[in-house]
mmCIF file of C-alpha atoms in Angstrom:
data_model
loop_
_atom_site.group_PDB
_atom_site.id
_atom_site.type_symbol
_atom_site.label_atom_id
_atom_site.label_comp_id
_atom_site.label_asym_id
_atom_site.label_seq_id
_atom_site.Cartn_x
_atom_site.Cartn_y
_atom_site.Cartn_z
ATOM 1 C CA MET A 1 -17.382 12.289 11.143
ATOM 2 C CA HIS A 2 -20.823 13.689 10.352
ATOM 3 C CA TYR A 3 -20.895 16.657 7.977
ATOM 4 C CA THR A 4 -22.792 19.411 9.768
ATOM 5 C CA HIS A 5 -24.323 20.976 6.661
ATOM 6 C CA GLY A 6 -25.312 17.882 4.699
ATOM 7 C CA HIS A 7 -26.172 18.075 1.002
ATOM 8 C CA HIS A 8 -29.704 19.427 0.843
ATOM 9 C CA GLU A 9 -30.507 21.664 -2.133
ATOM 10 C CA SER A 10 -30.344 24.731 0.101
ATOM 11 C CA VAL A 11 -26.743 23.864 1.007
ATOM 12 C CA LEU A 12 -25.769 23.150 -2.577
ATOM 13 C CA ARG A 13 -27.367 26.460 -3.619
ATOM 14 C CA SER A 14 -24.822 28.201 -1.436
ATOM 15 C CA HIS A 15 -21.869 26.032 -2.408
ATOM 16 C CA ARG A 16 -22.565 26.339 -6.134
ATOM 17 C CA TRP A 17 -22.325 30.122 -5.806
ATOM 18 C CA ARG A 18 -18.629 29.709 -5.035
ATOM 19 C CA THR A 19 -16.061 30.367 -7.755
ATOM 20 C CA ALA A 20 -12.296 30.399 -7.895
ATOM 21 C CA GLU A 21 -12.473 34.183 -8.022
ATOM 22 C CA ASN A 22 -14.670 34.692 -4.930
ATOM 23 C CA SER A 23 -13.286 31.759 -2.917
ATOM 24 C CA ALA A 24 -9.670 31.081 -3.972
ATOM 25 C CA ALA A 25 -8.294 34.412 -5.198
ATOM 26 C CA TYR A 26 -5.311 34.093 -2.832
ATOM 27 C CA LEU A 27 -4.230 30.930 -4.679
ATOM 28 C CA LEU A 28 -4.755 31.960 -8.312
ATOM 29 C CA PRO A 29 -1.443 33.847 -8.815
ATOM 30 C CA HIS A 30 0.415 30.652 -7.912
ATOM 31 C CA LEU A 31 -1.160 28.489 -10.620
ATOM 32 C CA THR A 32 0.254 27.891 -14.091
ATOM 33 C CA PRO A 33 -0.920 25.896 -17.119
ATOM 34 C CA GLU A 34 1.535 23.184 -16.037
ATOM 35 C CA THR A 35 0.258 22.833 -12.447
ATOM 36 C CA THR A 36 -1.153 19.558 -11.152
ATOM 37 C CA LEU A 37 -3.647 20.153 -8.360
ATOM 38 C CA LEU A 38 -5.428 18.032 -5.771
ATOM 39 C CA ASP A 39 -8.769 19.505 -4.666
ATOM 40 C CA VAL A 40 -9.749 18.006 -1.307
ATOM 41 C CA GLY A 41 -13.420 18.113 -0.306
ATOM 42 C CA CYS A 42 -14.447 19.489 -3.678
ATOM 43 C CA GLY A 43 -18.188 19.670 -2.918
ATOM 44 C CA PRO A 44 -20.371 20.367 -5.958
ATOM 45 C CA GLY A 45 -17.304 21.230 -8.012
ATOM 46 C CA THR A 46 -17.758 24.844 -9.093
ATOM 47 C CA ILE A 47 -14.391 25.928 -7.680
ATOM 48 C CA THR A 48 -12.867 22.687 -8.936
ATOM 49 C CA ALA A 49 -13.968 23.297 -12.511
ATOM 50 C CA ASP A 50 -12.773 26.906 -12.369
ATOM 51 C CA LEU A 51 -9.348 25.761 -11.178
ATOM 52 C CA ALA A 52 -9.238 23.121 -13.913
ATOM 53 C CA GLY A 53 -9.470 25.919 -16.465
ATOM 54 C CA ARG A 54 -6.193 27.345 -15.150
ATOM 55 C CA VAL A 55 -4.037 24.222 -14.656
ATOM 56 C CA ALA A 56 -2.946 21.045 -16.426
ATOM 57 C CA HIS A 57 -4.975 18.601 -14.327
ATOM 58 C CA VAL A 58 -7.122 18.494 -11.187
ATOM 59 C CA THR A 59 -7.797 15.447 -9.038
ATOM 60 C CA ALA A 60 -10.991 16.049 -7.065
ATOM 61 C CA THR A 61 -11.789 14.113 -3.889
ATOM 62 C CA GLU A 62 -14.777 13.738 -1.603
ATOM 63 C CA ILE A 63 -15.678 11.563 1.368
ATOM 64 C CA GLY A 64 -18.101 9.323 -0.543
ATOM 65 C CA PRO A 65 -19.248 8.412 -4.057
ATOM 66 C CA ASP A 66 -22.568 10.242 -3.806
ATOM 67 C CA GLU A 67 -20.827 13.458 -2.792
ATOM 68 C CA LEU A 68 -18.287 13.014 -5.578
ATOM 69 C CA ASP A 69 -21.052 12.609 -8.156
ATOM 70 C CA LEU A 70 -22.024 16.246 -7.549
ATOM 71 C CA ALA A 71 -18.643 17.478 -8.771
ATOM 72 C CA ARG A 72 -18.588 14.955 -11.597
ATOM 73 C CA ALA A 73 -21.920 16.277 -12.838
ATOM 74 C CA GLU A 74 -20.613 19.862 -12.778
ATOM 75 C CA ALA A 75 -17.536 18.871 -14.792
ATOM 76 C CA GLU A 76 -19.708 17.071 -17.319
ATOM 77 C CA ARG A 77 -22.061 20.037 -17.545
ATOM 78 C CA ARG A 78 -19.160 22.351 -18.331
ATOM 79 C CA GLY A 79 -17.353 19.890 -20.566
ATOM 80 C CA THR A 80 -14.204 20.034 -18.436
ATOM 81 C CA PRO A 81 -12.011 17.079 -19.449
ATOM 82 C CA ASN A 82 -8.961 17.515 -17.207
ATOM 83 C CA ILE A 83 -10.529 16.472 -13.883
ATOM 84 C CA SER A 84 -10.317 13.002 -12.365
ATOM 85 C CA PHE A 85 -12.302 11.932 -9.320
ATOM 86 C CA ALA A 86 -11.572 9.779 -6.278
ATOM 87 C CA VAL A 87 -13.093 8.991 -2.907
ATOM 88 C CA ALA A 88 -10.460 9.829 -0.282
ATOM 89 C CA ASP A 89 -10.004 10.700 3.372
ATOM 90 C CA VAL A 90 -7.841 13.789 3.861
ATOM 91 C CA HIS A 91 -6.348 12.188 6.962
ATOM 92 C CA ALA A 92 -4.841 9.396 4.822
ATOM 93 C CA LEU A 93 -4.598 10.474 1.191
ATOM 94 C CA PRO A 94 -3.966 7.594 -1.255
ATOM 95 C CA TYR A 95 -1.202 9.422 -3.121
ATOM 96 C CA GLY A 96 2.570 9.405 -3.184
ATOM 97 C CA ASP A 97 4.895 11.937 -1.634
ATOM 98 C CA GLN A 98 4.908 15.214 -3.597
ATOM 99 C CA GLU A 99 2.669 13.714 -6.277
ATOM 100 C CA PHE A 100 1.012 17.102 -6.893
ATOM 101 C CA ASP A 101 2.221 20.654 -7.247
ATOM 102 C CA VAL A 102 -0.664 22.087 -5.214
ATOM 103 C CA VAL A 103 -3.316 20.766 -2.836
ATOM 104 C CA HIS A 104 -6.364 22.961 -2.229
ATOM 105 C CA ALA A 105 -9.082 22.692 0.426
ATOM 106 C CA HIS A 106 -11.917 25.194 0.758
ATOM 107 C CA GLN A 107 -14.065 25.176 3.926
ATOM 108 C CA VAL A 108 -12.794 21.686 4.779
ATOM 109 C CA LEU A 109 -10.641 21.895 7.906
ATOM 110 C CA GLN A 110 -13.500 23.234 10.034
ATOM 111 C CA HIS A 111 -15.269 19.900 9.553
ATOM 112 C CA VAL A 112 -12.516 17.269 9.817
ATOM 113 C CA ALA A 113 -11.699 15.212 12.891
ATOM 114 C CA ASP A 114 -8.014 16.190 13.020
ATOM 115 C CA PRO A 115 -7.084 19.334 11.054
ATOM 116 C CA VAL A 116 -3.413 19.128 12.024
ATOM 117 C CA ARG A 117 -3.130 15.589 10.683
ATOM 118 C CA ALA A 118 -5.021 16.668 7.558
ATOM 119 C CA LEU A 119 -2.597 19.529 6.934
ATOM 120 C CA ARG A 120 0.384 17.273 7.510
ATOM 121 C CA GLU A 121 -0.995 14.800 4.986
ATOM 122 C CA MET A 122 -1.678 17.534 2.434
ATOM 123 C CA GLY A 123 1.892 18.738 2.825
ATOM 124 C CA ARG A 124 3.134 15.220 2.187
ATOM 125 C CA VAL A 125 1.471 14.962 -1.234
ATOM 126 C CA ALA A 126 2.096 18.497 -2.590
ATOM 127 C CA GLY A 127 4.662 21.265 -2.538
ATOM 128 C CA LEU A 128 2.107 24.002 -1.905
ATOM 129 C CA VAL A 129 -0.884 23.677 0.435
ATOM 130 C CA ALA A 130 -3.715 26.201 0.044
ATOM 131 C CA VAL A 131 -6.516 26.244 2.635
ATOM 132 C CA ARG A 132 -9.341 28.679 3.305
ATOM 133 C CA ASP A 133 -11.912 28.495 6.104
ATOM 134 C CA SER A 134 -14.507 30.889 7.410
ATOM 135 C CA ASP A 135 -14.657 31.980 11.040
ATOM 136 C CA TYR A 136 -18.188 31.983 12.416
ATOM 137 C CA GLY A 137 -17.053 33.965 15.424
ATOM 138 C CA ALA A 138 -16.125 36.794 13.064
ATOM 139 C CA PHE A 139 -19.488 36.950 11.269
ATOM 140 C CA THR A 140 -20.763 40.523 11.533
ATOM 141 C CA TRP A 141 -24.311 41.631 10.761
ATOM 142 C CA PHE A 142 -26.628 44.590 11.134
ATOM 143 C CA PRO A 143 -29.200 45.228 12.459
ATOM 144 C CA ALA A 144 -28.819 43.295 15.707
ATOM 145 C CA MET A 145 -31.343 40.465 15.762
ATOM 146 C CA PRO A 146 -31.868 37.945 18.576
ATOM 147 C CA GLU A 147 -32.919 35.310 16.026
ATOM 148 C CA LEU A 148 -29.533 35.508 14.289
ATOM 149 C CA ASP A 149 -27.760 35.332 17.656
ATOM 150 C CA GLU A 150 -29.806 32.204 18.335
ATOM 151 C CA TRP A 151 -28.872 30.811 14.905
ATOM 152 C CA LEU A 152 -25.166 31.267 15.611
ATOM 153 C CA ALA A 153 -25.424 29.628 19.028
ATOM 154 C CA LEU A 154 -27.316 26.715 17.488
ATOM 155 C CA TYR A 155 -24.738 26.314 14.736
ATOM 156 C CA TYR A 156 -21.940 26.226 17.322
ATOM 157 C CA ALA A 157 -23.797 23.560 19.288
ATOM 158 C CA VAL A 158 -24.472 21.304 16.295
ATOM 159 C CA ALA A 159 -20.905 21.705 15.018
ATOM 160 C CA ALA A 160 -19.540 20.791 18.456
ATOM 161 C CA PHE A 161 -21.714 17.676 18.440
ATOM 162 C CA ASN A 162 -19.946 16.737 15.180
ATOM 163 C CA ASP A 163 -16.469 17.633 16.509
ATOM 164 C CA GLY A 164 -16.266 20.565 14.104
ATOM 165 C CA GLU A 165 -14.550 23.906 14.688
ATOM 166 C CA PRO A 166 -16.613 26.910 13.509
ATOM 167 C CA GLN A 167 -13.749 29.285 14.382
ATOM 168 C CA ALA A 168 -11.371 27.515 12.009
ATOM 169 C CA GLY A 169 -10.372 30.703 10.189
ATOM 170 C CA ARG A 170 -8.433 32.104 13.157
ATOM 171 C CA ARG A 171 -6.895 28.717 13.966
ATOM 172 C CA LEU A 172 -5.405 27.873 10.568
ATOM 173 C CA LEU A 173 -1.992 29.323 11.360
ATOM 174 C CA SER A 174 -1.724 27.445 14.652
ATOM 175 C CA TRP A 175 -2.796 24.203 12.977
ATOM 176 C CA ALA A 176 -0.234 24.652 10.198
ATOM 177 C CA ARG A 177 2.548 25.309 12.687
ATOM 178 C CA ALA A 178 1.525 22.237 14.671
ATOM 179 C CA ALA A 179 1.649 20.248 11.416
ATOM 180 C CA GLY A 180 5.291 21.263 10.998
ATOM 181 C CA PHE A 181 5.062 24.015 8.388
ATOM 182 C CA THR A 182 7.466 26.934 8.751
ATOM 183 C CA ASP A 183 7.002 28.686 5.387
ATOM 184 C CA ILE A 184 3.452 30.019 5.809
ATOM 185 C CA GLU A 185 1.763 32.952 4.098
ATOM 186 C CA VAL A 186 -1.367 34.181 5.904
ATOM 187 C CA SER A 187 -4.160 36.316 4.483
ATOM 188 C CA THR A 188 -7.840 37.039 4.979
ATOM 189 C CA SER A 189 -10.722 37.882 2.669
ATOM 190 C CA THR A 190 -14.434 38.459 3.049
ATOM 191 C CA TRP A 191 -17.794 37.723 1.541
ATOM 192 C CA THR A 192 -20.212 40.638 1.927
ATOM 193 C CA TYR A 193 -24.006 40.595 1.563
ATOM 194 C CA ALA A 194 -25.477 44.075 1.609
ATOM 195 C CA ASN A 195 -27.515 44.725 -1.533
ATOM 196 C CA PRO A 196 -31.106 43.470 -1.954
ATOM 197 C CA ASP A 197 -30.248 40.581 -4.272
ATOM 198 C CA ASP A 198 -27.372 39.346 -2.102
ATOM 199 C CA ARG A 199 -29.448 39.596 1.074
ATOM 200 C CA ALA A 200 -32.321 37.712 -0.546
ATOM 201 C CA PHE A 201 -29.921 34.981 -1.650
ATOM 202 C CA TRP A 202 -28.111 34.601 1.678
ATOM 203 C CA GLY A 203 -31.061 35.121 4.003
ATOM 204 C CA GLY A 204 -33.405 32.927 1.970
ATOM 205 C CA MET A 205 -30.771 30.229 1.706
ATOM 206 C CA TRP A 206 -30.191 30.137 5.475
ATOM 207 C CA ALA A 207 -33.922 30.183 6.193
ATOM 208 C CA ASP A 208 -34.228 27.058 4.065
ATOM 209 C CA ARG A 209 -31.130 25.444 5.578
ATOM 210 C CA VAL A 210 -32.404 25.937 9.117
ATOM 211 C CA MET A 211 -35.717 24.268 8.272
ATOM 212 C CA LYS A 212 -34.751 21.628 5.708
ATOM 213 C CA SER A 213 -31.071 20.709 5.792
ATOM 214 C CA SER A 214 -29.036 18.351 7.938
ATOM 215 C CA LEU A 215 -28.339 21.205 10.355
ATOM 216 C CA GLY A 216 -31.999 21.497 11.321
ATOM 217 C CA ARG A 217 -32.534 17.746 11.457
ATOM 218 C CA GLN A 218 -29.546 17.303 13.751
ATOM 219 C CA ALA A 219 -30.730 20.150 15.973
ATOM 220 C CA LEU A 220 -34.094 18.420 16.394
ATOM 221 C CA ALA A 221 -32.625 14.930 16.845
ATOM 222 C CA THR A 222 -30.202 16.062 19.548
ATOM 223 C CA GLY A 223 -32.749 18.197 21.382
ATOM 224 C CA LEU A 224 -30.816 21.383 20.697
ATOM 225 C CA ALA A 225 -33.872 23.053 19.148
ATOM 226 C CA THR A 226 -37.581 22.583 18.593
ATOM 227 C CA GLU A 227 -39.553 23.083 15.391
ATOM 228 C CA HIS A 228 -40.754 26.378 16.850
ATOM 229 C CA ASP A 229 -37.163 27.460 17.478
ATOM 230 C CA LEU A 230 -36.161 26.648 13.912
ATOM 231 C CA ARG A 231 -39.153 28.497 12.466
ATOM 232 C CA ARG A 232 -38.339 31.578 14.549
ATOM 233 C CA ILE A 233 -34.701 31.532 13.387
ATOM 234 C CA ALA A 234 -35.706 31.035 9.747
ATOM 235 C CA ASP A 235 -38.132 33.943 9.960
ATOM 236 C CA GLY A 236 -35.354 36.029 11.465
ATOM 237 C CA TRP A 237 -33.182 35.412 8.410
ATOM 238 C CA LEU A 238 -36.031 36.471 6.123
ATOM 239 C CA THR A 239 -36.614 39.608 8.189
ATOM 240 C CA TRP A 240 -32.924 40.483 7.958
ATOM 241 C CA ALA A 241 -32.932 39.892 4.192
ATOM 242 C CA ALA A 242 -35.871 42.254 3.710
ATOM 243 C CA ASP A 243 -34.305 45.099 5.723
ATOM 244 C CA PRO A 244 -32.794 47.738 3.374
ATOM 245 C CA ASP A 245 -30.172 48.449 6.054
ATOM 246 C CA GLY A 246 -29.205 44.776 6.292
ATOM 247 C CA PHE A 247 -25.467 44.024 6.158
ATOM 248 C CA LEU A 248 -23.477 40.843 6.716
ATOM 249 C CA SER A 249 -19.759 40.182 6.368
ATOM 250 C CA ILE A 250 -17.987 36.822 6.632
ATOM 251 C CA VAL A 251 -14.240 36.727 7.346
ATOM 252 C CA HIS A 252 -12.107 33.851 6.032
ATOM 253 C CA GLY A 253 -8.623 32.843 7.049
ATOM 254 C CA GLU A 254 -6.338 31.735 4.216
ATOM 255 C CA LEU A 255 -2.973 29.986 4.206
ATOM 256 C CA LEU A 256 -0.367 29.156 1.610
ATOM 257 C CA CYS A 257 2.009 26.590 3.161
ATOM 258 C CA ARG A 258 5.142 25.383 1.417
ATOM 259 C CA ALA A 259 6.395 21.963 2.339
#
C-alpha cells in the first residue's frame, strides 16, 4: 500500500488542524475516564492526544516508525502521559480479542487495501468500533471552477493507482455489514470552509499539496499530470480561496459498530 497523501508539511498542516471535537464528535459521548482506546492510523496525533484527555489510556498505531514519531512528538509536546505507541497493520492487529473498549480510525479505511478485513479485525480487538471517512464524491464547492474539477479527477486517478477508495464515506455501512456487524449506528458530519481565514487555510494548503506533496509527485511519475497541469490546479485553489463568495463543504460518513 502506498499512502496517497504522504507526509509533506502541507499534508501535516491539514491533519494537525483536526481535533476530537471537529473530527470525532460522534464518538465522544461514548467515552469515559475508564475507557481503553486503540487509535489506528493516528497520523500526527492531534486527535489522539485529545482522546487521551478523555480516557484512561490510548494505544496509538501507525504503519511505520517514522509516521509514529509524528504522534509521539505531539504527545511529548502536550505532556500527555497515557499514550503508548506501536507500529501495526490494521489488517492484522497484534492484540488479543476484546483487548480494548474502543477502537477508533479517522480517515483510514479509504486508504487501506481491504477495508472489510480491517473492520473485522478492529471488531475482534474492541467492543466498539468508531470509523469516520470523507467522501470525495460529496465535496461541494462554489463557484464552479474547472481547475477544481480537474483536481478532483486527478485525486481519483492517483487514489485508484494506490487501490484507495475516495468515496469511502458512503461505503462504510456496506463494508461494516460485509465484516459481519449487525449493531451499526450511522451518522454524517461536515467540515465547512466559507470565511476568509478558512478559505485561505484550505485553498493554500491544497495549492501546496498539489505542487509539493506525494500526490503531485505520484501524478507526475505515473503520467497522470504535467507540471503545467499541477500549477494550473494549484492556482485554481488560490483563486477559489480569494473569492469572497467561495464555499466548500466536505461530507463524512461515520459509524459506531458494536461487536
